Each structure stands twice: as structure tokens, then as C-alpha cells.
Coordinates of C-alpha atoms and ligand atoms in Angstrom, one line a residue:
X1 CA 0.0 0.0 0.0
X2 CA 1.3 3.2 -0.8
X3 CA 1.7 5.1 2.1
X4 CA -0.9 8.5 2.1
X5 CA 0.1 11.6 3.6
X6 CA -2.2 14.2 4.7
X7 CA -2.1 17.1 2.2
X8 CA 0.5 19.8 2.4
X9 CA -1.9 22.7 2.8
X10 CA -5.1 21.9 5.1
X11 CA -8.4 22.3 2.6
X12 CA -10.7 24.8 4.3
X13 CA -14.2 25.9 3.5
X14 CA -16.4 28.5 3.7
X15 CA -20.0 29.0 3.9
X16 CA -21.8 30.9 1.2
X17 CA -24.4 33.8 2.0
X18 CA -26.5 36.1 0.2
X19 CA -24.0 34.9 -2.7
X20 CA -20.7 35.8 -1.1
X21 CA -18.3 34.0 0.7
X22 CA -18.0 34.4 4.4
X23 CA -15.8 33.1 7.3
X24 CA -17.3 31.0 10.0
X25 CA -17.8 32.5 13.9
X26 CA -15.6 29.9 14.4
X27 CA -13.7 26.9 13.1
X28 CA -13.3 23.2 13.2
X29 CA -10.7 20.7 12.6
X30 CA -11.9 17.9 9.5
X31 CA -9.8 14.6 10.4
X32 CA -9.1 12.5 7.6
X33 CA -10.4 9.0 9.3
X34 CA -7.8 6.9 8.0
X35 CA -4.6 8.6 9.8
X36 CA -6.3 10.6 12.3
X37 CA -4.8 13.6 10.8
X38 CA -6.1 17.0 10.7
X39 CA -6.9 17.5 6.4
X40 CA -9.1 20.6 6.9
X41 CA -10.8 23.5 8.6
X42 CA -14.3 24.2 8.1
X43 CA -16.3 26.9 9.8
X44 CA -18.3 27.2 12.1
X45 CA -21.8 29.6 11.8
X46 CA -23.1 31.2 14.4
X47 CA -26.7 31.7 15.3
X48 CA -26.6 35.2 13.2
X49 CA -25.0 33.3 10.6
X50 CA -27.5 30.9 10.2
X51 CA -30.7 33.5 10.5
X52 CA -28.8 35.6 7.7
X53 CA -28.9 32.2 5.6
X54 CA -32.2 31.9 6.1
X55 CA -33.2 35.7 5.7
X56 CA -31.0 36.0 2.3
X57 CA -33.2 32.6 0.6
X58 CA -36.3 34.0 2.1
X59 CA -35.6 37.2 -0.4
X60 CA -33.9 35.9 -3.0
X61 CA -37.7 33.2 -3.0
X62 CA -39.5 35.7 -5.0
X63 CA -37.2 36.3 -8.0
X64 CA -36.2 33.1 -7.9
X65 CA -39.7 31.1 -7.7
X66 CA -40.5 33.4 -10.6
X67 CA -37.9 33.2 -12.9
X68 CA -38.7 31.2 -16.2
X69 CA -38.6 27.5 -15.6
X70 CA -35.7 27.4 -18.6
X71 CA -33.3 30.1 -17.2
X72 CA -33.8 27.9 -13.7
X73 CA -32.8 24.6 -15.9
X74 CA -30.1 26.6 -17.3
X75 CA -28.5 27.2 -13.7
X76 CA -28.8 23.9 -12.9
X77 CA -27.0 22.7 -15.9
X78 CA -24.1 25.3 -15.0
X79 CA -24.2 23.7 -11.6
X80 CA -23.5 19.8 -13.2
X81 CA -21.0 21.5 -15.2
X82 CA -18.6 23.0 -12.8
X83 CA -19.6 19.7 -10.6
X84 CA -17.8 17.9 -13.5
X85 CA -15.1 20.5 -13.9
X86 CA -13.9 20.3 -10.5
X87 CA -14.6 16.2 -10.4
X88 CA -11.0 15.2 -9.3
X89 CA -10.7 17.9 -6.5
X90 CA -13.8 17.0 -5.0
X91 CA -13.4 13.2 -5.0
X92 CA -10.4 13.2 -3.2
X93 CA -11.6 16.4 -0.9
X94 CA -14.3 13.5 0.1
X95 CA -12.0 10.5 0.9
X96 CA -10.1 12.3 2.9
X97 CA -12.6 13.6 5.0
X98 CA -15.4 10.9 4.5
X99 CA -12.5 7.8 4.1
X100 CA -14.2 5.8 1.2
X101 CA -12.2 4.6 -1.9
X102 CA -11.4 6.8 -4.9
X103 CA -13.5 5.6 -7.0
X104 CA -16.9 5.2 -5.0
X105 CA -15.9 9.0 -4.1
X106 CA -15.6 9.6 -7.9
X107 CA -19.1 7.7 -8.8
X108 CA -20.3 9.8 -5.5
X109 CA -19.4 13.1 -7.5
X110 CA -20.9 12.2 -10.8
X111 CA -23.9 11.2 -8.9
X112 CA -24.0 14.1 -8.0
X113 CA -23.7 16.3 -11.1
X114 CA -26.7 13.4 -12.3
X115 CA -28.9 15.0 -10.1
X116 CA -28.4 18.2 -11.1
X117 CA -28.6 17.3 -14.6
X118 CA -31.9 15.2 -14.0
X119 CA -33.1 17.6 -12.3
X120 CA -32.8 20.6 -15.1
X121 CA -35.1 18.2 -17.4
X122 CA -37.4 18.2 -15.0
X123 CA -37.3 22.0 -13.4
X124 CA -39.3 23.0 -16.9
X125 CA -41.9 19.9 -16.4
X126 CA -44.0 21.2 -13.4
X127 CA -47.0 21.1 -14.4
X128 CA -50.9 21.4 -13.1
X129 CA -54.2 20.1 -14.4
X130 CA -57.5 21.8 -15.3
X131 CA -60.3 20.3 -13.6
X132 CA -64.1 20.1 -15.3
X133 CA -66.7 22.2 -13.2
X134 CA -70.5 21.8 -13.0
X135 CA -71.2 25.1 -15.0
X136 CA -69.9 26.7 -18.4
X137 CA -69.1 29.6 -17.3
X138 CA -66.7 28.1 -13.7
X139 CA -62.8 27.4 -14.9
X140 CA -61.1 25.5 -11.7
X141 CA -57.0 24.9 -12.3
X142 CA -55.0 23.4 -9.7
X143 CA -51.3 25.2 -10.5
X144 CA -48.2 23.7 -8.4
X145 CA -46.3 26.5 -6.5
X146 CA -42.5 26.3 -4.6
X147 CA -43.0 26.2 -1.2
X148 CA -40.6 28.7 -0.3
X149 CA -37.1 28.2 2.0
X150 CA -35.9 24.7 2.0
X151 CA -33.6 23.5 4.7
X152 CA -31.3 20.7 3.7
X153 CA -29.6 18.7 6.5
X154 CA -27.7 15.8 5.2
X155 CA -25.5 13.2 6.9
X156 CA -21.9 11.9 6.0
X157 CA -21.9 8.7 4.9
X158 CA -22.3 10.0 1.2
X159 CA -22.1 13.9 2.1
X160 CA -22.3 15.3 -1.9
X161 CA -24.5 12.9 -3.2
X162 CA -27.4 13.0 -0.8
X163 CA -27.2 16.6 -0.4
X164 CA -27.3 17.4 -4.4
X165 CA -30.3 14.9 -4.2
X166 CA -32.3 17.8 -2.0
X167 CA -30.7 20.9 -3.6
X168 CA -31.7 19.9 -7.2
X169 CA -34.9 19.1 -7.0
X170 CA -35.8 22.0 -4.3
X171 CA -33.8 24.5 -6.8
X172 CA -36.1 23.0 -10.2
X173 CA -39.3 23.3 -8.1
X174 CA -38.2 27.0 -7.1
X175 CA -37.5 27.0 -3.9
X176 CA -34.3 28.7 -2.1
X177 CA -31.8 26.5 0.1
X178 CA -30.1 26.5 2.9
X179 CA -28.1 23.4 3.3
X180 CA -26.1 22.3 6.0
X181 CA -23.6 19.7 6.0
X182 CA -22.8 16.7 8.5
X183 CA -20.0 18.2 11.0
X184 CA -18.1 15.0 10.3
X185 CA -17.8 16.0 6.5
X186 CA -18.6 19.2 5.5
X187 CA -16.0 20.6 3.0
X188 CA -17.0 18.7 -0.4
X189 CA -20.3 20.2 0.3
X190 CA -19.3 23.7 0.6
X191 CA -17.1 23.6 -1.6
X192 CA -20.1 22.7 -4.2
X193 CA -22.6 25.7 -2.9
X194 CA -19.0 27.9 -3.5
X195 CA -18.5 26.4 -6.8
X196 CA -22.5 26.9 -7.7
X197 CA -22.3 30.7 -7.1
X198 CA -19.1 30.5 -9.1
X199 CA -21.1 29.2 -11.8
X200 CA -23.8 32.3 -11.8
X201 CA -26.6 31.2 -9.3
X202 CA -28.0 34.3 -8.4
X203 CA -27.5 35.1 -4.7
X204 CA -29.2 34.2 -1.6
X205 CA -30.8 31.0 -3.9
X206 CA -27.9 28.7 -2.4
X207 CA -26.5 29.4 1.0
X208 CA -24.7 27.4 3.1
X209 CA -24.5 27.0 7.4
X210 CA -22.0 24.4 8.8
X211 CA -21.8 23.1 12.2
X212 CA -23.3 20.9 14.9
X213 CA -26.8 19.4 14.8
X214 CA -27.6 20.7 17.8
X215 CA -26.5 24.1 17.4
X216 CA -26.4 25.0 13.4
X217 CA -28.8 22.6 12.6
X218 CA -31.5 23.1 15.3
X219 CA -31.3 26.9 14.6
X220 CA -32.1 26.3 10.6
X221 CA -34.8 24.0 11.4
X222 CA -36.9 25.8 13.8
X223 CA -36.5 29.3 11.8
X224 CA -40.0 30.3 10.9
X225 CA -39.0 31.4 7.8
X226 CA -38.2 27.9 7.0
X227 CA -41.2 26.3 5.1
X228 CA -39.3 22.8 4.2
X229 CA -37.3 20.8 5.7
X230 CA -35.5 17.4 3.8
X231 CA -33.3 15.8 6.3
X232 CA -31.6 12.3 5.5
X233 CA -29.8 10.6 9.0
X234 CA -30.8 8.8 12.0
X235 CA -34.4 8.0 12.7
X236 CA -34.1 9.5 16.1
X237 CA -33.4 12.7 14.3
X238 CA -35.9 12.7 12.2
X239 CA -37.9 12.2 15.1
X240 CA -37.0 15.6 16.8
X241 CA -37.1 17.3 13.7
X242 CA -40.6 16.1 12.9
X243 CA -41.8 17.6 16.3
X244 CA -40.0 20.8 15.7
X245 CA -41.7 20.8 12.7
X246 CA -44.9 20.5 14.1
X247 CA -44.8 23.6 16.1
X248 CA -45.0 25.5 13.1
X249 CA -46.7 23.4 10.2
X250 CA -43.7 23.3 7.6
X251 CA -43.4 20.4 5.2
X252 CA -40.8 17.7 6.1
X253 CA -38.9 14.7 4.1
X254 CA -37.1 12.6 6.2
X255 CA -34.7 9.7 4.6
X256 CA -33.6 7.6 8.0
X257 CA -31.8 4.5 9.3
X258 CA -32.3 1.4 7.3
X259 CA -31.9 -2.6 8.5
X260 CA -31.9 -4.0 4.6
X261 CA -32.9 -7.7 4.9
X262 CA -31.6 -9.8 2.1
X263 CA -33.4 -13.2 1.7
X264 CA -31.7 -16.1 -0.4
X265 CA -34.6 -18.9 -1.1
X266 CA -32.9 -22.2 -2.3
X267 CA -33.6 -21.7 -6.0
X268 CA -31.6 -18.0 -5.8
X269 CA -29.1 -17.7 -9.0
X270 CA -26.3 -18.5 -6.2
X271 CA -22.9 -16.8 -7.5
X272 CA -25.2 -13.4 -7.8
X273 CA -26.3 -13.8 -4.5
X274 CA -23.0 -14.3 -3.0
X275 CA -21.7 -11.6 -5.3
X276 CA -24.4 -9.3 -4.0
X277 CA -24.3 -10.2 -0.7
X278 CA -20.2 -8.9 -0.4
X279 CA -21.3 -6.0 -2.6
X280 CA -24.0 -4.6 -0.3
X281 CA -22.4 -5.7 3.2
X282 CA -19.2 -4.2 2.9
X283 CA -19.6 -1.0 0.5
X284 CA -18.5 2.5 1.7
X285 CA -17.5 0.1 4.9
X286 CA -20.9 -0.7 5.4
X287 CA -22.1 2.8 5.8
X288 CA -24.8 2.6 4.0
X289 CA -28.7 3.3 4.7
X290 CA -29.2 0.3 2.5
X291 CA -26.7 -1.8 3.7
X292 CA -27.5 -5.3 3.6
X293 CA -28.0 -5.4 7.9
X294 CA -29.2 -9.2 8.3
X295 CA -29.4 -12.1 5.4
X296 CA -32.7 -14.5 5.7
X297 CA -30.9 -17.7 3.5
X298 CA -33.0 -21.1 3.4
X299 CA -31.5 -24.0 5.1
X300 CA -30.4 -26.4 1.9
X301 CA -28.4 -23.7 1.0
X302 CA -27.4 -21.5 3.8
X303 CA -24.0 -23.4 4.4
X304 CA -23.0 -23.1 0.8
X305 CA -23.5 -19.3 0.8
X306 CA -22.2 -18.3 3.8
X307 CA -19.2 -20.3 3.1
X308 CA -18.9 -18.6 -0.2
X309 CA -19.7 -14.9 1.0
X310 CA -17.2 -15.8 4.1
X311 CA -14.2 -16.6 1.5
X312 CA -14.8 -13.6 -0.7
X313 CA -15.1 -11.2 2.4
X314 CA -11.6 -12.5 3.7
X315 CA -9.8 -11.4 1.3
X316 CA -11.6 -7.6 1.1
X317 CA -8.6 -5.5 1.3
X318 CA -8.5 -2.5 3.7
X319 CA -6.4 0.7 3.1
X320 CA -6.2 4.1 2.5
X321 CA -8.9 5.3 -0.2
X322 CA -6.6 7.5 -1.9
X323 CA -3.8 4.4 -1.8
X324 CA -2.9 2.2 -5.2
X325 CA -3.5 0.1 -5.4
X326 CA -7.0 1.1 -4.5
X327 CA -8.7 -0.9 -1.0
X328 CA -11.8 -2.0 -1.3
X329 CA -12.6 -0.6 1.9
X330 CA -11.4 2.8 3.7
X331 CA -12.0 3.3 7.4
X332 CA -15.1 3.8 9.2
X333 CA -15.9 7.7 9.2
X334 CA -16.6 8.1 13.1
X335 CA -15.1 6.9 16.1
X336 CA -18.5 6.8 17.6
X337 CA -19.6 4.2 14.4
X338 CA -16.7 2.5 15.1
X339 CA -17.6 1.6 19.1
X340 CA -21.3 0.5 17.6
X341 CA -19.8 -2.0 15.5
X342 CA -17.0 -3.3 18.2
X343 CA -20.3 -3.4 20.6
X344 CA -22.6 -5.6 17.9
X345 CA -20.1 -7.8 17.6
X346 CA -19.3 -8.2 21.5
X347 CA -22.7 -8.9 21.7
X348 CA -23.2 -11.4 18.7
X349 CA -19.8 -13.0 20.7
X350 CA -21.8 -13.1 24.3
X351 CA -24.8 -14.9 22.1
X352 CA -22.5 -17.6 20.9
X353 CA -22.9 -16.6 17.6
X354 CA -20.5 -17.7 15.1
X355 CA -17.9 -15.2 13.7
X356 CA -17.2 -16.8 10.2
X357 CA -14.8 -14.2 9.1
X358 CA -13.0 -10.8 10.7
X359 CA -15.0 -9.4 14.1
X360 CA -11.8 -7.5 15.2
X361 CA -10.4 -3.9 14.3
X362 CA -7.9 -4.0 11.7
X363 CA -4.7 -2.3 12.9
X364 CA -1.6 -3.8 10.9
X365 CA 0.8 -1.4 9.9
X366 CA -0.8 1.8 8.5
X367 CA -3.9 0.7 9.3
X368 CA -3.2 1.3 13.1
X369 CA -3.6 5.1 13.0
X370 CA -7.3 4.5 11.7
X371 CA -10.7 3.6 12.3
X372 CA -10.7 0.4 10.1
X373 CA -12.7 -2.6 11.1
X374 CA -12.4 -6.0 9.6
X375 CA -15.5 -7.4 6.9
X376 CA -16.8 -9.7 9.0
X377 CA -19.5 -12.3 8.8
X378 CA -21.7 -13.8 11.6
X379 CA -23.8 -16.9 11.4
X380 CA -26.2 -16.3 14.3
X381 CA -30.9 -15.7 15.5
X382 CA -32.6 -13.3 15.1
X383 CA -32.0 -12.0 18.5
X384 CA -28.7 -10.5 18.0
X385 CA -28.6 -6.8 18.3
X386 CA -26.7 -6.5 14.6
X387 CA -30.0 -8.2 13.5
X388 CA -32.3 -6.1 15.3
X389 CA -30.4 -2.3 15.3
X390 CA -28.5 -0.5 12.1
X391 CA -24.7 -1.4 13.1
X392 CA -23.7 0.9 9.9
X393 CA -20.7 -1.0 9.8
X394 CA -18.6 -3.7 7.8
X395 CA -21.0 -6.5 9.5
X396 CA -23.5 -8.9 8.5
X397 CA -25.2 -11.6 10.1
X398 CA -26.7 -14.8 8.2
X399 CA -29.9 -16.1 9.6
X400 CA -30.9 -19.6 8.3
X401 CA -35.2 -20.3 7.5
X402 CA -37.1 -22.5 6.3
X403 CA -38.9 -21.0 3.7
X404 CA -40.1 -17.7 1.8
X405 CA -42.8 -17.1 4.6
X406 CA -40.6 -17.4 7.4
X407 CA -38.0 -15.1 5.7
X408 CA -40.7 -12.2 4.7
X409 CA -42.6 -12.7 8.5
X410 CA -39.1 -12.0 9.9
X411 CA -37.9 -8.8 7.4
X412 CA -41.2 -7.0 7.9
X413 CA -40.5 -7.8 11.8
X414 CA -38.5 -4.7 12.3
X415 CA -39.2 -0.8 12.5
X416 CA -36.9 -0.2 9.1
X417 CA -38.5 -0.2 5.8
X418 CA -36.3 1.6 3.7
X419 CA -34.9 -1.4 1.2
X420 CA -35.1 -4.9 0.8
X421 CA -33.8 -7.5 -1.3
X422 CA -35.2 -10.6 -2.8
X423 CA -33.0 -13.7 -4.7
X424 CA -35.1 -16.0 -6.4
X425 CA -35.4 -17.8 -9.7
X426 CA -39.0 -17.8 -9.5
X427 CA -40.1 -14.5 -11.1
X428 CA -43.7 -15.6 -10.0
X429 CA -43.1 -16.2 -6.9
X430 CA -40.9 -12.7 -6.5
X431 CA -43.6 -10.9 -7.9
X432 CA -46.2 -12.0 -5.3
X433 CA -43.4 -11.3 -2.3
X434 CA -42.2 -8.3 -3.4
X435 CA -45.9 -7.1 -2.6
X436 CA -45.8 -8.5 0.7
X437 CA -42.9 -6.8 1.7
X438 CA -43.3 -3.6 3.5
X439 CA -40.4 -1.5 2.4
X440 CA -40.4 1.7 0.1
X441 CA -37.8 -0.3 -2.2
X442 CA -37.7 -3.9 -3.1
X443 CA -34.7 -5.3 -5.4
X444 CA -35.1 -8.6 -7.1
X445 CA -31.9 -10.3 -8.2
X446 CA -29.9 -7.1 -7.8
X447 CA -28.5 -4.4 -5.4
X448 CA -29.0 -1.5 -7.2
X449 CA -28.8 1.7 -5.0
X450 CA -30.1 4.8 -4.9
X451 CA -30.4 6.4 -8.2
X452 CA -31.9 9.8 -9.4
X453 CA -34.9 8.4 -11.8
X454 CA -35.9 6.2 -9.4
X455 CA -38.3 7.2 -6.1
X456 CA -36.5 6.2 -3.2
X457 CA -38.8 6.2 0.3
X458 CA -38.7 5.1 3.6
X459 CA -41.7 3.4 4.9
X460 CA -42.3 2.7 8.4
X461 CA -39.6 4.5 10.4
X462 CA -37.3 4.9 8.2
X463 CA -38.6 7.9 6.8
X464 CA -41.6 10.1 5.1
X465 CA -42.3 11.8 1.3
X466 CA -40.5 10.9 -1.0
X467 CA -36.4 11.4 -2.2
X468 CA -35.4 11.1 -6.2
X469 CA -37.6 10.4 -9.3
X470 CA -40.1 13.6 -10.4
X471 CA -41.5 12.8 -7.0
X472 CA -38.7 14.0 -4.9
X473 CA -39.4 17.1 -6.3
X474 CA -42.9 17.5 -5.6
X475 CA -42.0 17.3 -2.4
X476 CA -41.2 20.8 -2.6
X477 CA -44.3 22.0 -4.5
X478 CA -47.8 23.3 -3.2
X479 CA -51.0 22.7 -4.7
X480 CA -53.1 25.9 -5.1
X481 CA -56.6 25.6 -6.8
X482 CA -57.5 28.5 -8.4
X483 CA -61.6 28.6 -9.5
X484 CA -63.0 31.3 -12.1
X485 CA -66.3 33.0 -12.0
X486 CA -66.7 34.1 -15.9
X487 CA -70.3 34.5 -16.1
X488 CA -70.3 37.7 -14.6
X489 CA -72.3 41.0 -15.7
Ligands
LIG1 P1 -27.6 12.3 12.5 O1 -29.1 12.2 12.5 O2 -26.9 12.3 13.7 O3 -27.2 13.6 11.7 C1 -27.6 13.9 10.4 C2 -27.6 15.4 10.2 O4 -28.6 16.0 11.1 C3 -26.3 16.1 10.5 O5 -26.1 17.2 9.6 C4 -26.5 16.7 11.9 O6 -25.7 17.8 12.2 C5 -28.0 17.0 11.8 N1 -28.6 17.1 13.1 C6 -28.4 16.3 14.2 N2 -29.2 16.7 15.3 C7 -30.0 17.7 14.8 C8 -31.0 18.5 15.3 N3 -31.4 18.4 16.6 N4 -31.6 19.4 14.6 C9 -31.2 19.6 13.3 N5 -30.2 18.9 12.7 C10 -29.6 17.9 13.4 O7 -27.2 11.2 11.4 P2 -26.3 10.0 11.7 O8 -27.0 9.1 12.6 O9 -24.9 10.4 11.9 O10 -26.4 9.4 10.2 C11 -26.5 8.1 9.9 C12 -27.9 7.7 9.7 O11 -28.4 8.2 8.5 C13 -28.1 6.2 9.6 O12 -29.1 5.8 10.4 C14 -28.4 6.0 8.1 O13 -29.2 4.8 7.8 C15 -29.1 7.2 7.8 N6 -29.1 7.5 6.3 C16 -30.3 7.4 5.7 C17 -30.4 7.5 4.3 C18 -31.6 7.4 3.6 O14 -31.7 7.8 2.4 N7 -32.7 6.9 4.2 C19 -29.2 7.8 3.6 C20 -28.0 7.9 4.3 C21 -28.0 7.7 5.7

């Protein structure tokens, strides 16, 4: 492994206002998780700060709602475009302070300038409907309206991509932003507000607040002037938000924890299963809403998979995420994530659950001065906390069942209901339990993620409205009926 220094000047960020670039109250240290070094500085706003945010969308709303769909698509497009143009900056800005490999970082970025680009197209397709009346002289419309400021809280396992998720489609619908970044990662994303107003978004449209949930992102979410909020993290933030929203009646989209079963019935195409199975345990380090959290595989072939997925996760290589060659897992971002996963794995221990593969830090060599955790692979019940809480970690218990019934009873068992996935040769019969299962995705035969034409929901308590697709921006649309008198004298 190549060894990865931290950079030679720290990368520091700044938070955009009204359209100009302004310092922080204060500042923060950004640690790269992989070394423990310090990489950046990002600021820090202040409660002033972050009512200024506010007060600069709410008046750049009116111009903005009202400026011609096109010229709104056009300033999307700009925003993909210097997305693009700055592509290799930003991916490594996010390994460093998010800690996944290269590449995922560069897919992360492109998936990003995709939403901005899907998002244009569909910035000049709002539309409304005329509605019949009783009486030929009575017009009724129904026209769809921006809601006014959105507030877009995001989380750091994938900082850019979920954030541009909530920026684009609140930007095509109309609306102003103010986003706010994780503290654990915030400088790829304001460094992407920076480069937007660098690429001619007129001011106040996109502004930018940085700091601690608590503090910065408390303040933005309870500010009256705030009429949406589109938060993507833990469940039990969502939670608090959605009561904070309450006081006040504003719109809210919540994207929240996940516990992704994964059920393998005995006719499952097998080396796509296995495949899969790696793909979706150990991505990003497992930090993933849609991690596969607990696999459901039926007895005649549960030894034969887990040996398989056991084999292929031992030799997962662990590293740097700028290093070449390139790991296929970085670190784990937090400390914090880090004790969750050494704790669901205690616990799996105290069960007597069998560890398969890994269920220790990794800390050979460079790997020492980082949070890095070993893929590992339990073959344990249902009652293990892994199976039962998100571990958001490079973990993944196998569960053994009899059949299809026993394997849906016990997915739809938890809270979660973000996704699910289903391996089966029997399109039939994956047809019929795809309806039966009760989360907002369901993938048969595949582990596709997150992607911009599709919607992407989390039932149950794992969220509410609606992210991606033409739907995710809806979410940030009002209906207003508007009914006609004509026959007047
Ligand atoms: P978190 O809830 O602690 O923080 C997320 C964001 O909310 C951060 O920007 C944070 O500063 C802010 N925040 C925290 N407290 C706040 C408050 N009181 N008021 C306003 N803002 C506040 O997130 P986390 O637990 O670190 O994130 C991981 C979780 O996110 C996991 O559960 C994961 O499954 C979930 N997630 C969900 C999706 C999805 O699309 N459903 C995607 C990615 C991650």
C-alpha cells in the first residue's frame, strides 16, 4: 500500500451567504479517518450566521420562484458542469474527510452532477391540471407553486451525493436552500454551494450554514422562515425534527436509518447472491442506509452461501482510499460508528454466535492510525442486536429459514423499511413477495442503490415523502386551486 500523507496545505471551507463567501464564527478541525490527521478547517456559523442564511433565501424566494422554468434549468445545468469541472478535487476532498475509496468517491461526485442534470429536465416539467366544473361559465386549475425556504440537512456517509439529491430538486421546483452539511464532512459540500455561485446562481438561492446538529442545525430548522425541511440521518433525528416541525406546520422529508434484509430462497441464482451479498455488506465500509443489515438464507443452502460470501469477504482489502492500489474498503468515518460495531459484535460473541470471518479492528501497519474494522460475517438468530439495530458497519449476520414465509414474517418484523432484497429464480413467486414486503424499495436479483430516476422512500420508520424520481421534487411543491367565476355582468 502506498503510504498517504495528509495534504500539504489543510483544505478549508467556507459557507456561502446572500452569494458571497464568508468566514465561519468559528472553526473546526476535519480529520481524515484513516490517519487521524487533521486535512481541513471548516467553519463554524453562528446563530446570526444561520438566520442571515435563512433571511437572504427567504428574499432571493420571490425572484427566484419566478424566474422562467428554462433560465432555472439553465443554472442547474451550470451547476453539473462545474460539478464535472472540478470532479477530481472534490473526490479526493471527500476520501479524505469521509474515508471511502477513490472511485466510489468519484461515482459519489458524478452522482451528483446526475442530479443536477436530472433535475434541469425536470425544473421545466411542473405542471398542473385543469379540472371540469358543473357550470360553463366556472374554470377550476390546480397550478403547483415552490414552497418557499428549504432546509437541507444531510449526513456523512455519502455527504455530496445525498445533499445534491435535496438541492436539485428543491432549486427546479423554485425553492431557495439552505443546506447544511454533516459536522463530520462538510468541505466537499461547501465547496459545491462555493462552486455553484461560481457558476452564476444568483445570490441568496444557495447558501450554506456548517456546524453541529444541535447548534447550526437546530437553529435552521426551527427558523419560521423555513417552510421545508428534507433531512436524510438517523431515525431519532428525524424524530425531533418532525416535532420541531410541528410547532410550526412546515413540510418535512425525512430519509432515516435502514436494516436492509436480504433473503436467499434455495432456487436463488447463487454466484449473484454471493456476489451481492459482499457488494452490499461491505460498501463505503458498510455505511450505508441500504446496507444489507441481516441475510434471511434457506437451510439447503445456507452453508453453501455463507461459506462462499465468508471466503470472498476474507480477502476484502482494507487501506487508505486514496492508496494504489485502491482498497476496497477505507476506514469507518466516526469513532462513535466504530464503538457501535465493536459493541454488535461483542454482543453477537456473548450470544454464541459464530464469527465466520473478521470481528476485530484491523490495525496492521498503516492501518493502526485508523478507524478500520475487519469485513466480518456472523452466522447467528434473530436476537442478535446486529440483526435487530442498524450497526452501519462492515458487519453482516446470516440467519438460516425454512422458507419464503418465514424469511418475509421476519424482514417485515422490524421498524426499518427503507430497502429490501429478494434472490429467487421464480419471477412468479418474487412478484407476489415483493408485494408483501413492507419496504419503500424492493430489489429482485440485484442491489442496485439509490439512483436519481428512481423514487426512493422510507416506509415505516425509516422515513416520510418521498427522495429522487419527479417525486422528490414535488416534495417541494404546493397545490393551489384556483376557480373562475366568468359569467359575470
Ligand atoms: P444524524 O441524525 O446524527 O445527523 C444527520 C444530520 O442531522 C447532520 O447534519 C447533523 O448535524 C444534523 N442534526 C443532528 N441533530 C440535529 C437537530 N437536533 N436538529 C437539526 N439537525 C440535526 O445522522 P447519523 O446518525 O450520523 O447518520 C447516519 C444515519 O443516516 C443512519 O441511520 C443511516 O441509515 C441514515 N441514512 C439514511 C439515508 C436514507 O436515504 N434513508 C441515507 C444515508 C444515511
Amino acid at each position: 500500500m502506498t503510504s498517504q500523507a495528509a495534504p500539504q496545505t489543510l483544505i478549508s471551507g467556507s459557507l456561502v451567504i446572500a452569494g458571497r463567501a464568508v468566514a465561519g464564527a468559528a472553526a473546526d478541525e476535519v480529520t481524515d479517518p484513516a490517519t487521524g490527521t487533521v486535512i481541513g478547517i471548516a467553519p463554524v456559523s453562528s446563530d446570526e450566521q444561520v438566520d442571515d442564511a435563512v433571511q437572504s433565501a427567504a428574499q432571493a424566494f420571490g425572484p427566484w420562484a419566478a424566474l422562467p422554468a428554462t433560465k432555472r434549468s439553465a443554472h442547474l445545468t451550470a451547476i453539473a458542469s462545474w460539478i464535472r469541472q472540478h470532479a477530481a478535487d472534490l473526490a479526493t476532498t471527500l476520501t479524505l474527510e469521509q474515508g471511502k475509496p477513490r472511485s466510489e468517491a468519484v461515482g459519489e461526485v458524478d452522482a451528483a452532477a446526475k442530479a443536477f442534470d436530472y433535475y434541469a429536465a425536470e425544473a421545466v416539467r411542473v405542471r398542473g391540471e385543469t379540472i371540469p366544473t358543473g357550470s360553463p361559465t366556472l374554470r377550476s386549475v390546480a397550478i403547483r407553486q415552490p414552497m418557499g425556504v428549504a432546509a437541507a440537512i444531510g449526513t456523512w456517509n455519502y455527504p455530496l451525493g445525498i445533499m445534491a439529491w435535496k438541492i436539485a430538486p428543491a432549486l427546479a421546483a423554485g425553492c431557495t436552500v439552505v443546506a447544511k452539511p454533516a459536522e463530520q464532512t462538510p468541505l466537499t459540500v461547501l465547496a459545491v454551494v462555493a462552486g455553484a455561485a461560481d457558476a452564476g446562481l444568483p445570490p441568496g438561492v444557495l447558501n450554506s450554514v456548517s456546524g453541529t446538529g444541535a447548534e447550526a442545525g437546530a437553529r435552521l430548522a426551527s427558523h419560521p422562515l423555513v417552510r421545508k425541511i428534507s433531512f436524510t440521518g438517523g431515525t431519532a433525528t428525524g424524530r425531533r425534527l418532525l416535532h420541531m416541525a410541528a410547532d410550526d406546520i412546515k413540510s418535512v422529508t425525512l430519509e432515516l436509518g435502514g436494516h436492509s434484509p436480504m433473503i436467499v430462497l434455495a432456487d436463488a441464482p447463487m454466484d449473484l447472491a454471493v456476489a451481492d451479498a459482499v457488494k452490499r455488506s461491505f460498501r463505503n465500509a458498510g455505511q450505508l442506509c441500504n446496507s444489507v443489515n441481516r441475510v434471511f438464507v434457506q437451510r439447503s443452502v445456507a452453508e453453501q452461501f455463507t461459506e462462499r460470501v465468508t471466503e470472498r469477504a476474507a480477502k476484502l482489502t482494507l487501506g487508505h482510499g486514496l492508496a494504489d492500489p485502491e482498497p476496497n474498503l477505507g476506514p469507518l468515518t466516526t469513532a462513535d460508528g466504530l464503538a457501535r460495531v465493536e459493541a454488535h459484535v461483542a454482543d453477537a460473541r456473548a450470544r454464541g454466535a459464530q464469527i465466520r470471518t473478521g470481528g476485530s479492528r484491523a490495525t496492521d501497519g498503516e492501518l493502526a492510525g485508523g478507524l478500520f474494522y475487519q469485513p466480518t460475517v456472523v452466522v447467528g438468530d434473530g436476537e442478535l442486536l446486529m440483526a435487530r439495530e442498524e450497526t452501519f458497519g462492515p458487519v453482516v449476520p446470516v440467519i438460516v429459514v425454512e422458507d419464503a414465509d418465514e424469511a418475509v414474517a421476519r424482514a417485515n418484523s422490524l421498524d426499518a423499511g427503507l430497502v429490501s432484497y429478494l434472490y429467487t429464480r421464480d419471477l412468479r413467486s418474487a412478484t407476489l413477495l415483493s408485494e408483501r414486503l413492507e419496504f419503500g424499495t424492493v430489489n429482485v436479483n440485484n442491489v442496485g442503490g439509490g439512483d436519481v430516476p428512481f423514487p426512493y422512500a422510507g416506509w415505516k420508520h425509516s422515513g416520510l415523502g418521498i427522495e429522487l424520481s419527479r417525486a422528490g421534487m414535488e416534495e417541494y411543491l404546493r397545490v393551489k386551486h384556483i376557480r373562475t367565476e366568468l359569467g359575470y355582468q
